[in-house]
Short mmCIF file of C-alpha atoms in Angstrom, two decimals:
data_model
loop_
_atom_site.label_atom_id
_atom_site.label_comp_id
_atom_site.label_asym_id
_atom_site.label_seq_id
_atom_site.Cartn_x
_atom_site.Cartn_y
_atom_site.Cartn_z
CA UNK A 1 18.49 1.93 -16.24
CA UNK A 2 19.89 3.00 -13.23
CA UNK A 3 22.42 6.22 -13.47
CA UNK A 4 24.90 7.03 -11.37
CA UNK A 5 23.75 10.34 -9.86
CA UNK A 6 20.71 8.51 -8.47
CA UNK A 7 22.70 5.72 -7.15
CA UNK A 8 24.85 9.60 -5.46
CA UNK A 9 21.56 10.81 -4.19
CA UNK A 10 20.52 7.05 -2.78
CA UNK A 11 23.71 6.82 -1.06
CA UNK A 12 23.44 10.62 0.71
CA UNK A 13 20.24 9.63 1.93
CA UNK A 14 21.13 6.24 3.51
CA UNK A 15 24.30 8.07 5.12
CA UNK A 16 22.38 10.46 6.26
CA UNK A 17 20.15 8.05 8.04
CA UNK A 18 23.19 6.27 9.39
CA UNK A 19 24.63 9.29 10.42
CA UNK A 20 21.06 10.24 12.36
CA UNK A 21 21.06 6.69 13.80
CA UNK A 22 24.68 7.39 15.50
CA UNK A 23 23.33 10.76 16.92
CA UNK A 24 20.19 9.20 18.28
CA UNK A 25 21.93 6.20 19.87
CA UNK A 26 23.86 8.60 21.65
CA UNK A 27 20.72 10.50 22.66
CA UNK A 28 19.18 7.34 23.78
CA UNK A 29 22.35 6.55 26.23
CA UNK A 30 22.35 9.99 27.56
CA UNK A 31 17.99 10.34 28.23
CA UNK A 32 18.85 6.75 29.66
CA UNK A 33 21.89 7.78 32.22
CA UNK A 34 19.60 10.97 33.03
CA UNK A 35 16.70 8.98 34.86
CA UNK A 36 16.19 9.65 38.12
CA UNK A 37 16.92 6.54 40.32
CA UNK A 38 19.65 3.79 41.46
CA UNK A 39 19.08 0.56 39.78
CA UNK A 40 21.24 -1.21 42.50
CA UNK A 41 18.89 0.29 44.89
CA UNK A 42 15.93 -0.90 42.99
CA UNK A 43 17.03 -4.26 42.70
CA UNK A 44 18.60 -4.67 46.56
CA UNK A 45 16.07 -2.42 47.83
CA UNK A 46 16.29 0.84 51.01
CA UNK A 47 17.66 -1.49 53.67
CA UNK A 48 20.72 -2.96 51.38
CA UNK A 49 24.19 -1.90 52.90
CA UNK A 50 26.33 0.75 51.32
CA UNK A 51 29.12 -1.88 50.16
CA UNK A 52 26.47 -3.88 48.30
CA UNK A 53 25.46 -1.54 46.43
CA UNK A 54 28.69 -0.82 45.63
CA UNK A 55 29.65 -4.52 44.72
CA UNK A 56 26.19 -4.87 42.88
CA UNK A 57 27.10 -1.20 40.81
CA UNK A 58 30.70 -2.93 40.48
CA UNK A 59 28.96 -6.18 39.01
CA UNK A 60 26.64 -4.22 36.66
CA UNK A 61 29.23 -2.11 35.31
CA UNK A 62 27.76 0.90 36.48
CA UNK A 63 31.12 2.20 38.53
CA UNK A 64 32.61 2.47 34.38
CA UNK A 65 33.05 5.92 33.09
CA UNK A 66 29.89 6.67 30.44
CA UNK A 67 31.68 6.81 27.12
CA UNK A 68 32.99 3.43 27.78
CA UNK A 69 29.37 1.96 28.65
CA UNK A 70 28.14 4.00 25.36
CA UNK A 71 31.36 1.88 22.99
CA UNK A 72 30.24 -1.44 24.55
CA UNK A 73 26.72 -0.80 24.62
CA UNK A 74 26.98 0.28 20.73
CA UNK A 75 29.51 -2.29 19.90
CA UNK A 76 27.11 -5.12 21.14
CA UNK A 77 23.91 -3.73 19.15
CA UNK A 78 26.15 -3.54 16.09
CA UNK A 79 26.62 -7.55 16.78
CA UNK A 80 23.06 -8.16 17.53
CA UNK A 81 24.28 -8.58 21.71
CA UNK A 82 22.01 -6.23 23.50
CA UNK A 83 23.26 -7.57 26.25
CA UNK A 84 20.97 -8.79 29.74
CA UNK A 85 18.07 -7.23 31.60
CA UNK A 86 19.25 -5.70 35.04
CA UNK A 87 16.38 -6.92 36.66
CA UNK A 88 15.78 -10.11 35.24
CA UNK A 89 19.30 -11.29 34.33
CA UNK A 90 17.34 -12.64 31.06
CA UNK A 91 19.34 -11.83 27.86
CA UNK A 92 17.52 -9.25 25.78
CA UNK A 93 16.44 -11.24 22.40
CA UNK A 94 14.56 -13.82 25.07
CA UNK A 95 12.62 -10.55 26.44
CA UNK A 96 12.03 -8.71 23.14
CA UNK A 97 11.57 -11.23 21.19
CA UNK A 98 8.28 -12.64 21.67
CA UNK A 99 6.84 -9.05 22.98
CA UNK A 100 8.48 -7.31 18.90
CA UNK A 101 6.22 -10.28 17.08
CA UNK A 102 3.16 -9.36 19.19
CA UNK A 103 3.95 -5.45 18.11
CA UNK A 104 4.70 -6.28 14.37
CA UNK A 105 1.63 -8.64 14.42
CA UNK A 106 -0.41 -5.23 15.65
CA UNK A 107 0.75 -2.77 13.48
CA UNK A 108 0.81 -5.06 10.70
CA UNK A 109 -2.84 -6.27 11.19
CA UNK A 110 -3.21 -2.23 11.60
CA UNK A 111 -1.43 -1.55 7.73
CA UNK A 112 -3.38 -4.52 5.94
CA UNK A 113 -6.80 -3.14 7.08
CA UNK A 114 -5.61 1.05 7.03
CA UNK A 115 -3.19 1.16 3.44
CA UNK A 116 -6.17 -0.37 0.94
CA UNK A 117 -8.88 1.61 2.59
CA UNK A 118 -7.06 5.21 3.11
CA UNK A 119 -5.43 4.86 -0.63
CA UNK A 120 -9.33 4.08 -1.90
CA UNK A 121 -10.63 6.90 0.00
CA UNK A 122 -8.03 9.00 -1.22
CA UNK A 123 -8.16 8.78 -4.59
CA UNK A 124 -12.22 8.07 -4.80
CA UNK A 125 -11.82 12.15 -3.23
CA UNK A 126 -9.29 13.43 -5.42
CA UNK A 127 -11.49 12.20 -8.12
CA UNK A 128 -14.79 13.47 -7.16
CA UNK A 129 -13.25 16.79 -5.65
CA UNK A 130 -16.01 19.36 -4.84
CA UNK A 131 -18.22 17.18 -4.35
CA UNK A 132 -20.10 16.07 -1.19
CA UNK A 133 -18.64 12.86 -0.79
CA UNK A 134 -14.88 14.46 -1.10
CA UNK A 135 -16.36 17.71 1.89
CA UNK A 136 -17.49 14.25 4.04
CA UNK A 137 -13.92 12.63 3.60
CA UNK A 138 -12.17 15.71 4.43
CA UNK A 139 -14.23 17.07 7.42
CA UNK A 140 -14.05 13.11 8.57
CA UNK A 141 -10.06 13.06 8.20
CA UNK A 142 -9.19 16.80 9.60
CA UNK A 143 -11.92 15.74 12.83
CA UNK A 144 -9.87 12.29 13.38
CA UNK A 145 -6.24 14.29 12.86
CA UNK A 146 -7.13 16.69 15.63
CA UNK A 147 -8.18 13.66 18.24
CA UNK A 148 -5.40 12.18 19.70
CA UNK A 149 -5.12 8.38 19.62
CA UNK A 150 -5.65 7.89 23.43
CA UNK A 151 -9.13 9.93 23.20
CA UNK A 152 -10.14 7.72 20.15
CA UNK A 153 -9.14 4.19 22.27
CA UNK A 154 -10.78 5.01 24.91
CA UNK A 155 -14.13 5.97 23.55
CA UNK A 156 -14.07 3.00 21.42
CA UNK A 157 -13.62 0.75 24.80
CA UNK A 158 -16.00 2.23 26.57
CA UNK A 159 -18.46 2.15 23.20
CA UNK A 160 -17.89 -1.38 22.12
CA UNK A 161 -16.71 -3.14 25.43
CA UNK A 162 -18.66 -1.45 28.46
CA UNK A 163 -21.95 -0.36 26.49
CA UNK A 164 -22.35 -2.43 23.75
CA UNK A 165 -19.92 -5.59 25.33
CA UNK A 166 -19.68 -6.61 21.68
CA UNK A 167 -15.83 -6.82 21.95
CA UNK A 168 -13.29 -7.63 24.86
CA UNK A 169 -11.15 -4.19 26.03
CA UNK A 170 -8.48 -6.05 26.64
CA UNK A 171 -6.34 -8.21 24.06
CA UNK A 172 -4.17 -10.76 24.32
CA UNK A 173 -3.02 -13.40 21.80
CA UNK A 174 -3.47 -15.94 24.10
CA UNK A 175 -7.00 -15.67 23.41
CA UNK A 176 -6.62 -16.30 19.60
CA UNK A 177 -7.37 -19.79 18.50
CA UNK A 178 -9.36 -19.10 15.15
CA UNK A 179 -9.86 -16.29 12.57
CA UNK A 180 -12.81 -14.90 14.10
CA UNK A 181 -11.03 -14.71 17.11
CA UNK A 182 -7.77 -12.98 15.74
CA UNK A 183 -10.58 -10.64 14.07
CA UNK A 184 -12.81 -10.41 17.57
CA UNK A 185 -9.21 -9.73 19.68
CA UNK A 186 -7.33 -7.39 17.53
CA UNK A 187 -10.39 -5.27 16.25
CA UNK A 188 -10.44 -2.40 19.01
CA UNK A 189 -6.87 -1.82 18.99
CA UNK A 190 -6.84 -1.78 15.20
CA UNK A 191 -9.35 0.12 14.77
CA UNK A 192 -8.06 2.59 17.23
CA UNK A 193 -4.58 2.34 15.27
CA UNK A 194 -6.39 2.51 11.61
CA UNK A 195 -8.09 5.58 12.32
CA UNK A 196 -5.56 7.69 13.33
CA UNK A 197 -2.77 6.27 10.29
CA UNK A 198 -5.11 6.51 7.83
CA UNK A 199 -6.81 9.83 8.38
CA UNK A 200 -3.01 11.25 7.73
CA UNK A 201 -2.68 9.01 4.83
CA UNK A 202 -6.39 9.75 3.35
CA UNK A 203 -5.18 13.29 3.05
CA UNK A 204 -1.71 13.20 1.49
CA UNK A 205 -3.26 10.76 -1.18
CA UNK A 206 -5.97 13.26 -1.98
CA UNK A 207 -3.70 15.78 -2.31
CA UNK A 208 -1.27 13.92 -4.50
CA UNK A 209 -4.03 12.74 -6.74
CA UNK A 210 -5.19 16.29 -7.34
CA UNK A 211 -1.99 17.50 -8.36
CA UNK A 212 -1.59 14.44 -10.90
CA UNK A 213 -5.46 15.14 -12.24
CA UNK A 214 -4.48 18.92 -12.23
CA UNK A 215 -1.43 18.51 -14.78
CA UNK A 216 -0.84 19.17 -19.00
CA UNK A 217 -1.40 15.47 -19.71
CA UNK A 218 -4.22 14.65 -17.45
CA UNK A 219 -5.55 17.23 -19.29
CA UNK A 220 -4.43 16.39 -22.90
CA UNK A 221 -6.30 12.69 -21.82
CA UNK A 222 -9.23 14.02 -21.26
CA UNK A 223 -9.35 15.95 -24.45
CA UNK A 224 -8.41 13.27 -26.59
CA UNK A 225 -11.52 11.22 -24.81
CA UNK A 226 -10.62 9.30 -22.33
CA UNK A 227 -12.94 8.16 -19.54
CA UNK A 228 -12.04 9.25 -15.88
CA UNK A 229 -11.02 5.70 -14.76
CA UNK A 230 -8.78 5.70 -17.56
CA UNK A 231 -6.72 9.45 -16.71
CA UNK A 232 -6.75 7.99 -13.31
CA UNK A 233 -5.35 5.06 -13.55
CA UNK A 234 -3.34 4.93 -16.46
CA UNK A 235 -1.52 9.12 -16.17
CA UNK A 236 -2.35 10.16 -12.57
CA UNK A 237 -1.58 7.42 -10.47
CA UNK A 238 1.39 6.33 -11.93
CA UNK A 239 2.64 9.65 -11.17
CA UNK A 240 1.80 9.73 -8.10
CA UNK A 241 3.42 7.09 -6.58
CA UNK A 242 5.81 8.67 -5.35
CA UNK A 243 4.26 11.16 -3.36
CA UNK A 244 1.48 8.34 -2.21
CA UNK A 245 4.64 5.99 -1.45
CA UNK A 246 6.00 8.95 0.68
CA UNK A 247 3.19 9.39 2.44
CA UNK A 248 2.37 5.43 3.52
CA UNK A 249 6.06 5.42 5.04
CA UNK A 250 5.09 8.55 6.92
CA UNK A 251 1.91 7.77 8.31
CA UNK A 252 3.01 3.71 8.87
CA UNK A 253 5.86 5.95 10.68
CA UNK A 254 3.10 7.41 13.13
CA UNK A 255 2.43 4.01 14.10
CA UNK A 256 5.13 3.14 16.38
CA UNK A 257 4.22 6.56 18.67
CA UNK A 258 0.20 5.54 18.20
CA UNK A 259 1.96 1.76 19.23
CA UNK A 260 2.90 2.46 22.36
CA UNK A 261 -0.38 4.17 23.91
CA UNK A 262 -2.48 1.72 22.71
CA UNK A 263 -0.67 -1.00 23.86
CA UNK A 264 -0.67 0.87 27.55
CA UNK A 265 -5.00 1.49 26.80
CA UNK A 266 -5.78 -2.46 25.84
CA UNK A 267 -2.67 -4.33 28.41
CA UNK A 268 -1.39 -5.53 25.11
CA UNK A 269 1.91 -7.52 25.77
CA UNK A 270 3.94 -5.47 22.96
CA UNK A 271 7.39 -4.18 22.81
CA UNK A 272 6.32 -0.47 24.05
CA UNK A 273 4.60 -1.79 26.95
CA UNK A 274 7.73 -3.71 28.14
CA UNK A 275 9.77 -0.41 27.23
CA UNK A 276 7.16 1.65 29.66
CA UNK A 277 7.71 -1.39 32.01
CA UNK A 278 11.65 -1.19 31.73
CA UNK A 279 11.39 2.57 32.59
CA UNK A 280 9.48 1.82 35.83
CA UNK A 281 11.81 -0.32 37.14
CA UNK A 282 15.03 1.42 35.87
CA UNK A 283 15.87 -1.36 33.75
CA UNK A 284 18.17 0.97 31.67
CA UNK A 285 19.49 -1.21 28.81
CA UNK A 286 16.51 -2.75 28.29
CA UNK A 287 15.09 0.93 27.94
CA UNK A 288 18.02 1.52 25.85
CA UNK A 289 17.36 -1.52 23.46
CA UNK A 290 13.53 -1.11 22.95
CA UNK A 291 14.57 2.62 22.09
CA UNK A 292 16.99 2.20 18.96
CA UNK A 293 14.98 -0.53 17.84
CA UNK A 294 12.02 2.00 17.78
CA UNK A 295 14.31 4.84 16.40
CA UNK A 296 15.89 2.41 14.12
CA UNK A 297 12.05 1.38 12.47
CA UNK A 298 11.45 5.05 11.64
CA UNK A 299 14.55 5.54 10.18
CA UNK A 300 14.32 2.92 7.74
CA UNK A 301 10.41 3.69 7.12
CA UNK A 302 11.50 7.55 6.54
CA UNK A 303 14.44 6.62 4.45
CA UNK A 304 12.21 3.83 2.17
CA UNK A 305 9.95 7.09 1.36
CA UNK A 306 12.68 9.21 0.70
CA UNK A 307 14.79 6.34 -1.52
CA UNK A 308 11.09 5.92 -3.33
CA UNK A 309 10.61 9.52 -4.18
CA UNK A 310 13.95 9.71 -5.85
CA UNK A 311 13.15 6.56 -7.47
CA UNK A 312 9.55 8.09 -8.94
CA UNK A 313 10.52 11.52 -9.63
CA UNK A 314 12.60 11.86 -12.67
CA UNK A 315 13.27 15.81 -11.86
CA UNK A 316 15.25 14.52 -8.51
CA UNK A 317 17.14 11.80 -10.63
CA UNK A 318 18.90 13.79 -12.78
CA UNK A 319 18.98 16.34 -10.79
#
């Protein structure tokens, strides 16, 4: 049954989020207003005349003072109107659209593959702590944590695609017409994507694991007789969801910053590549756009680990 201090603590934590969305929106106009560079100029070029630029800046809204841009800019992404590319004219759902399903099909792929193996490896080192095995998985995980994703991409091009030429370096969907394709085009940046998410996520599970296996009941279980798979999964885990929940948001959080430099690494037609794109050619609300959408993702993954913490931990319930 649900009480109604948890549905209190819920509620703090989803204004809080709300509250950290309106602050970051505003941080995304300002960064935005703040690059260097005159879109009119961009899009009429150096030899355009001083009075159409100033028609063109009219046109675009750009002559408007900046708190009014920020209330119409905000009020459209609050009705799902993100309003049209400068340089394209295109309205912004036509341009995102396509590019966010390429990025959710990536980091998707990239959680399917990374969640079942890191929570395995996880818990299969929590269990056998001390041992070999566990000093493998943790020497493996701290190694991959202090490699930046970039570093890890680009040896595993220059492995699998210039050496070896087992797999393409570049992906594109348009190249995907069976499974063994989708597996053949996707596996570099996956794998680049996998191994930094799950080396995070390896670790927190371990962690979480050993604090279940190190409590009163864990240990009652084993006195009583039960086998190891047993205390595992019938009194540890269950415990531990929370914690392990916590800590699949967070690393699946990591994604979207791992997102964008592998997309740059393999030419992969994603949502942060048309974001580094947009910032090239000063195309500011598309900038703005791909921005809250990204801010908006890790908000709701760090909020979903903070609602399921509450949710798993009596303490904070009735707190």
């Amino acid at each position: 049954m649900i009480h109604s201090p948890l549905m209190v603590l819920i509620g703090r934590r989803v204004a809080a989020a709300l509250a950290t969305l309106i602050f970051v929106s505003l941080a995304v106009f300002a960064i935005a207003q703040l690059m260097e560079g005159d879109v009119a100029e961009a899009i009429l070029g150096q030899s355009a005349t001083p009075e159409a630029l100033a028609g063109l800046r009219q046109a675009m809204h750009l002559d408007q003072p900046a708190w009014r841009r920020y209330l119409e800019w905000a009020g459209g992404v609050l009705t799902g109107d993100l309003g049209h590319s400068l340089i394209t004219g295109l309205p912004m759902r036509e341009m995102i659209g396509t590019r966010l399903v390429n990025s959710l099909t990536l980091a998707g792929l990239t959680a399917l593959v990374s969640v079942p193996l890191a929570l395995a490896l996880g818990i299969m080192a929590a269990v056998r702590r001390g041992t070999a095995f566990d000093r493998a998985i943790s020497i493996a995980t701290i190694g991959i944590v202090s490699v930046p994703e970039f570093l890890i991409a680009t040896l595993a091009v220059m492995l699998f695609a210039v050496t070896l030429r087992w797999l393409p370096a570049l992906t594109s969907t348009r190249d995907v017409h069976s499974i063994w394709d989708l597996v053949r085009v996707f596996a570099l940046p996956v794998f680049s994507l996998a191994c930094f998410v799950m080396a995070q996520m390896v670790r927190m599970t371990r962690a979480a694991v050993i604090d279940a296996l190190d409590t009163s009941y864990c240990e009652a279980a084993r006195l009583k007789g039960c086998s190891p798979a047993r205390v595992v999964m019938r009194h540890a885990l269950p415990n531990a969801i929370g914690p392990i929940a916590n800590a699949i948001a967070l690393s699946l959080s990591t994604l979207l910053g791992g997102v964008i430099v592998v997309e740059i690494i393999f030419n992969y037609p994603g949502i942060a590549r048309l974001m580094v794109d947009a910032v090239a050619t000063r195309d500011l609300p598309l900038v703005q756009a791909v921005a809250i959408i990204f801010c908006t993702a890790y908000l709701i993954l760090v909020t979903t680990a903070d609602v399921v913490t509450i949710l798993a931990n009596p303490r904070l319930r009735h707190r």
